[in-house]
Structure formats: C-alpha cells, structure tokens
Amino acid sequence: MGETSGRKLMVEVCNAKNLMPKDGQGTASAYAIVDFDGQRRRTNTKTRDLNPQWDERLEFIVHDKDSMASETLEVNLYNDKKTGKRSTFLGKVKISGSTFVKSGSETVEYYPLEKRSVFSQIKGELGLKVWYVEDDPPEAENTGEQKTESAPPAEEKPPENPEGEIKKDEAEEKKQDENKPKEEPQEEKAKEEAPAETASPQPEPSNPPIVQTEKLKQANERHHEVVKRVDLNVSDRELCSRSGDRSRGAYDLVDRMPFLFVRVVKTKRAKVENGSSVYANLLIGTHSVKTKSESESKDWDQVFAFDKEGLNSTSLEVSVWSVEEKEGEEKKESCLGTVSFDLQEVPKRVPPDSPLAPQWYSMDSETTPGNELMLAVWIGTQADEAFQEAWLSDSGGLIAETRAKVYLSPKLWYLRLTVIQTQDLQLGSGSEAKFRNPELYVKAQLGAQVFKTGRTSPGSANPTWNEELVLVAAEPFEPFLVITVEDVSNSKTVGHAKVHVATIERRTDDKTEPKSRWFNLSSEDQSRSYTGRIHVRVCLEGGYHVIDEAAHVTSDVRPSAKQLAKPPIGLLEVGIRGAANLLPVKTNDGTQGTTDAFVVAKYGPKWVRTRTITDRFNPRWNEQYTWDVYDPCTVLTIGVFDNGRYKRGEDGKPHRDCRLGKVRVRLSTLETNRVYVHSYSLVVLLPGGAKRMGELEIAVRFSCSSWLSLMQAYASPILPRMHYVRPLGPAQQDILRQTAMKIVTARLARSEPALGQEVVQFMLDSDTHMWGMRRSKANWFRVVGCLSRAATLLCWVDRIRTWVHPPTTVLVHMLLAAILLCPYLVLPTVFMYAFLILLLRFRYRQRMPENMDPRMSYVDMVSLDELDEEFDGFPTTRPPEVVKIRYDRVRALAGRVQTLLGDVAAQGERLEALFSWRDPRATGIFALLCLMMSLVFYAVPFRGFVLVAGFYYLRHPRFRDDMPSIPANFFRRLPSFSDQIM
C-alpha cells in the first residue's frame, strides 16, 4: 500500500534451544531471518552455540490493520558458515497474524522448529515475543522512505497499481538483497543446505505477481489472456521439488476459493443408554449434514467443507443426537445439546499456518445439561491440508468416486523372447509318432498377450526357428511367461515351460546379448513330466520407451530403465480453473437436466483427476497440479467428463462416464516462464454429429531453469537409442502400442476409485488406428493444405511467365541476369530474404497455444452415416445391408486412389524407359540429343545457356504456341508398364 496504518509489529528473537549441529563439529552458528509483509530483518550470528541467546528486537511496519490477521510472520534459522560456503538450514517457524497480541500482553513463547521438507534433519525450539503497538501516522516526508522498505505483495493478493508491481528505491533494494539468503534446494538426502553466501546471504527467490499490460487487456476481450512472470528465480534442484512444496507458490495459477471448515472430533455425555448411538448434525441454512453414528467410542473426527459462496445463512448450528433402537419399537432420537457459531466471527486460516486445534464447547440443552463437544471451525481455502479429506458440499459429500485423485500408469517394459530351437521332442507313442510329419510352432503367453512364431517345415526332427517375439510387460509383473510348443497337424500341445518373469535378465543396450537358457517341456495333463526341451533367449529391454499413447500426442519418451533417464529440464504447472456453459447430459430424478463434471489431465505417467462438482453448469475447481518435463516437444492432454460412476444403476453397477470434450496443449508452443490463461471450447464428436458442450478455462506455465538444456533437447533424438540401433517394424510397433494401451486401461480401471475404461481410452486416443471416412478426408485436406504453398508459388511463376503484370516480369528478367553475373550472391540473398520474412511474421505469431480445430477435423462436413461408421466397433456390428453399402463406398474411394497411384508410377517408368531401350527409337533420339548437348555445352558457357533458356521460358505469350511443347509430347509417348498389368 502506498500509506501506512500507524501500527508497528515488534518481534523479539529471544533464544533457541537444542538446535541440530550443522557445522560438522557438533555445534552450529545460528542467525535468524524474519519476514513479514514483504519486509525482511536479520539478527546477528551466535558462533558455535546450540542454545543461542539473541534478545534482539526487530521492528516491522503494518501497512493495513484489517489484513494483518491474514498475514504470516516467518522466521528461518540458518547456520552461518565461512565466506564462500553454503549456509545450512536449521528450521523455521510460521505464525499467523491472528495470534498477534497488543503491547503489554506479550510473553515469551517457544515454537518447535518445522522442517522444510521430509528429508530435513531439524530439531529444537525458538523463543519469540510478538506484539504490535499503535503509533501516530507518519509524516508525508517519511512515507516515501517507509514505502521503499516493503517488498512486492504476496501472490494471492492482487497488485494495486496498473503495472502490478511496487517499485523500490535502489539503495533500500540493495540493502534488502544483502540480508536475503537464497532458498535452499531440496535434495534426496537428509542433509539440506541453503545457497551460498559470499559477503552476506543472497536474496531468497519468490514468484512475483502476475502482470497485465494494455496488450493483455486487449487479448482478454478476445477471451485470451497471456500473463508473463517477471522472473521465476528457480534453481535446478528447486525446479524439481516445487511440485511437492504446496506452501510456496502452490495455487498461484488459480483463484483461492473460501471454504468453511468444521472438524467434529468427539463428545462427552453424562449417561448413555445401552444399545444407543450418537451422531452430530451440522446445520447452515438449508445445508444439513450428519456425521457417522458411533455407539461406543463416540469419536467421529470428521471434517466438513462448505463452499462459502453457496452458504445462505450467517450462523452454524452443531447438534448431537442420541439414537435408541429396540426390537419391535420405532427408533427414538433425542437431542443431547447444541452449539451455535456466528460465521462473522469464525477465524481465518492461511496455509502454511499450523492447523487449528479443536476445543471443548459446552452444549446448550434443557434435558441433558453438562454435555460437551470437541470441534474446530475456521475459514480456509482449497490449499488447506484438511481439504483433501473433508466432506465437500460442492461434490455431493464424501464419495470416493467424486474425490480428487492422482494416478500413475504402470511402468512398462518390452520383453524380448528369442526362440532358437527344440530338442528331444516326444510327439507321441508308437508308430503314430514315427510316421507322422509334425508341423510345429511356439506360442508365448504373458497374461492376456499371446504371440506365435512361424511354422517349421514338416518332418523336422529338431526344428529351429531363431525368431524373436516382443511382448509388453508391466510392473508389477505377471508371475510367469508361458512358452508352449504346439503341433498344427493334430492340434495338440507338445509341451510347455514356465519362465519366472522376476528372474529374467534386464539389459539397457544391445552391446551384451542375454544368455540363452534351456527349459524342460512338460505335458499339460501331467501324464508325462518330460516331453522335450526348448532353447530360448529372454530379456527385459530397458533401452526402449514403451509407447502407450498415440504417436502424435505423446507426452513421455523416457526409456524404461531408470538409469538411462535424463534429469528434467523444466516444470509444467497447470491450473484447472473452471468451466462455463456446460450442457446437461443426464436427468436428475427424471425431471431436469444436470451435469456432474470433473477434469482429467494426463502428462507422462501421471494422471490427475479433479473433484466432481455436482449439479452445476458453471463449476469452479481451482485446482493446480505440476509435472516434471523431460522433453519440450510433448503434449499435455486435458479431458472433461460427466461423472456417472458415483451413482449406481438398478443392477448395482456404476454408469459410464460421459465425455464432454478434450483440450491438448503442446509444450513447444509455450514460451518459458509465462502464464497462459485461456478458455477453450469443448467439442465432442457424437454419432449425431459434433456438439459444443461448453468451455474449459485453464492456466498453464512451463518453467525452465536452463535455456541451454532446453536448446539441447531440440538437437537430441526423440526416442531412446535402442529405437534406432534395433528398430521395431511399423506393424510391430502398432501392435505393441495397442497392447500397452490395453494394459494401462486395465490397470487404471482396477484402481480405487477406478479411472473408467472410457476415460482412459478417450485420453489416450486409442481409436486413432481405426479407419474412418472423416479422418481420411481430414488428412486429405491436410495434404492439400501443405501443397497449396507450392501451388501458390507455381501460380505466381505462371503469372510472371504470361506477363500478367509486365513490370514484375521485367524485374524477374533483371534478377535472372543478376544471378548469372553474380552467382556467389545467390545463397546469401536467399537466406537474408528468409530471415527478413521470419522477422516480419514474428508480430503475427500465435499468442495462445492452439487447441483441436473442429474445422480442420472435418466434423461439420460429414454425413451421419459416415459418423456411424466411425463409431462402429471392430469387427462391425451393423446389419449386412449397411455393411454392403459402406463396402461399396470404400471400393469406389479405393478405385480412385488406385488410379492415382498407377499414374504416379507410370511417370517414373517413363523416365526409366529413356535408359532401358524399351523403345529403341525414343532411346536413340535421346542418345543423339545427349551427344549434341554435350558439344553445345562444351562450346557455349553454362551461364549463357541458362540465360537464354530463362529468357525463352519467360517469352511473351504472343511468341508461344497453344499446343504442348515437343519435350512434353516426347515424354508422354514413352512406354510404361501399365500395359502389362492384368
């Protein structure tokens, strides 16, 4: 704020007890950094003392009395090392502004030191005195000085000036920089250190507020909003750990949503009848919620979260009821007492403040006095730790299928089985085995996957295959790989062997071949324990990336082996803000339409699912998630669905989730360290045509700490090395991709709560390999669009050649002459023109990441029959007459493609006929022409020939003939192989 409120906050750092030794000699040299409302102060360093005594008083200015209760005082302790070394972290204390007392009531309070991460080794207590004093408003001349002491406001508070920043005086900024230690990186080890300080600690990084400029306001009018961060100041290790640190910048891409939290713990009663149970009832206006009933322990310990904007009352009433049930009698309920709260007086809690402790409240009751209820009531946001476990009023209560969840895809491996040979096969008994010529093959089965080798030639005594079978294995692995030798001639199994998957060798490259192994074959009916043996080589390939999604929307390219994975190059943060104008997709009690929407976001192996907001067409989730980024040329996929699983049907089975639309964001189209906030249209393709289901608003930020690492990623291969040194065939890749998709779908469907099969398939685009008329048309027009650039260039050349604009044609003549006279300037001129064109088009670049285009997808220009064909399964389920019509249509389309392919092949065959003497006269003419041209080019300079040929090509139309040229007639008369096709 521009003016102070006349109030000062006084903080006395008294002492610390039992600190953790951090200097390697059993002691620590501690100092404290105190932050409040953008202001920072530092104490002196107490050398080599685990129980330091400071007794230093620090003064802070309170800019706004009303918002002081929502501010947080943070004290960080560091071990001060020598100059040039890193200062280690000793612990921190955070105190809410609502606990500050007025001058005269202050006392020394000891706070346990908190960890910054789960790996920190912290212990001890910190003694503090915190109070505030009222002071006269400062004079005008001093106001400016006090302004400069304040840093930019916290991220959750919007900036007050148009630029969204508060400028600071350079001298004061320098002074603060000298007193700010950098935020310590989080490591996997237990030891945690703060960044190095040279002469003094460096400033601690923080995310500046979001800035809106005039251009952004104009973009908002077009439903676009591009928000740029001034400077993230995030180190490499911090970048990887910020996703788990919800207290620093967690919810800065979404709006904070106020919730009323009520934690009901337990009750004490004077008398309880045998067989009775008790429950608590929460009543806020029209909202009435009951806790679970308890008969013995009477401990509920349940948390309820009410959407504050949806409350229609200013009071909360919590009552406890006793329920007595006897056989043959009606259930009797009696009230044991009531506690009322005025919502205007409920305290606010801002994480990372410590949770509010429950208290005992006396209940008002005329019949049973003396009862007490333990509970806690506070107002918080979705960043509150209790939010994840709370009963939510906007999600229909405490239902597993409506909760926000994070899922992980199973880790996939390629299992390579090389079948070498078999020996000593026992095909039967007596003369049957002696005179029969068996035709054998080997079958490998892993779970539901079955792959077979080719058949051996009949009569082979010890058949040899040397064939490779590649399967997909998912952790946790199936217990056994079953290898079976089968006889085609009599459709019987010769024998089978089981290979324990956990014992299979894992390799990361192709330099070392896995050892081959012999396995004994046994009969399935157990009548014969030995039927031969088989020689195989089997291994788990860790150098491949198992593709489990469509190639054009891949989000992860890392190899299966963890030791081959590279460190992340950035952090992807996604804020799922809300949706607008959703259409009803089902009926509520058969009367009115409703939508229970939730969002699923998928990037890499991590899937996130927001909570379901029931019965709203404009839901607001305001949930934020993060992913590590290993490759910038990947795609984030976000889908919106209607929840049908939290309600069971008449048969007791859950309904299917209905898809409402999908959004894709390619990370390479995002600028680093910039926030994009945009509403995307949700379009879903149904058998009745494309339908707009509403809009989804999301915020995306791609943060990268090293520009060099980002540029190196563009020069690296897309897939791991094994895909290039030992590539898999296209058909094999397609089969393995479909297999991997099925495995991921089955695993996520078995989660609790389940992520439905229809959701996973829609997010993975599992049906992109299926043929459809609409997709064929869309791809055809994509090809036409790419060729339109060349067609435009040819049209421009033709207009020059036909002298449509004579000055342009004259200039082209001059340009041709200049090129021939100064050929060394051709390439520099071309590249300079390309640079200028790119520079000119920079201002017309896309400001927002693009989503799927319904027009490009051809969804509005396709018939209903073609859509029905696309939604038909494989194999088809339609009646024979419909299949016949569609088959005839495909035949007609394939006939045109067949003719086009024949014409293209004929041109190549005519060119080949010039040198093959298939037409002796034509080849003879061409040979004489080559001899003449060699003599001409020997006598005539090449530049002169090109100049004459160019001028001849650009001659005026009055000097041309309307008939085709002689070379064109000659080439078209050359023979092709079309006449030899039957």
XYZ file of C-alpha atoms in Angstrom, residues 35 38 40 151-155 168 180-183 203-209 229-235 238 242 248-249 252:
32
model
C 9.936 -11.948 7.114
C 7.423 -8.204 2.258
C 12.936 -8.704 5.997
C 8.672 -5.756 -0.983
C 6.100 -6.811 -3.599
C 2.930 -8.189 -2.029
C 2.224 -11.877 -1.762
C 0.985 -13.726 -4.790
C 11.630 0.088 -4.637
C 18.233 -12.206 1.960
C 19.501 -15.770 1.855
C 18.527 -17.817 -1.170
C 16.009 -20.530 -0.737
C 18.012 -12.863 -1.761
C 15.510 -15.654 -1.395
C 13.685 -16.332 -4.670
C 9.990 -15.723 -4.833
C 7.439 -15.631 -7.588
C 6.469 -12.041 -8.451
C 2.826 -11.228 -9.014
C 6.171 -13.697 -14.956
C 8.838 -11.112 -14.310
C 11.412 -13.642 -13.105
C 10.911 -17.041 -11.538
C 14.404 -17.239 -9.989
C 14.149 -21.001 -9.609
C 17.244 -23.147 -9.341
C 14.211 -26.377 -6.710
C 8.458 -27.307 -6.170
C 5.354 -21.954 -1.870
C 3.501 -20.754 -4.950
C -0.864 -19.149 -7.840
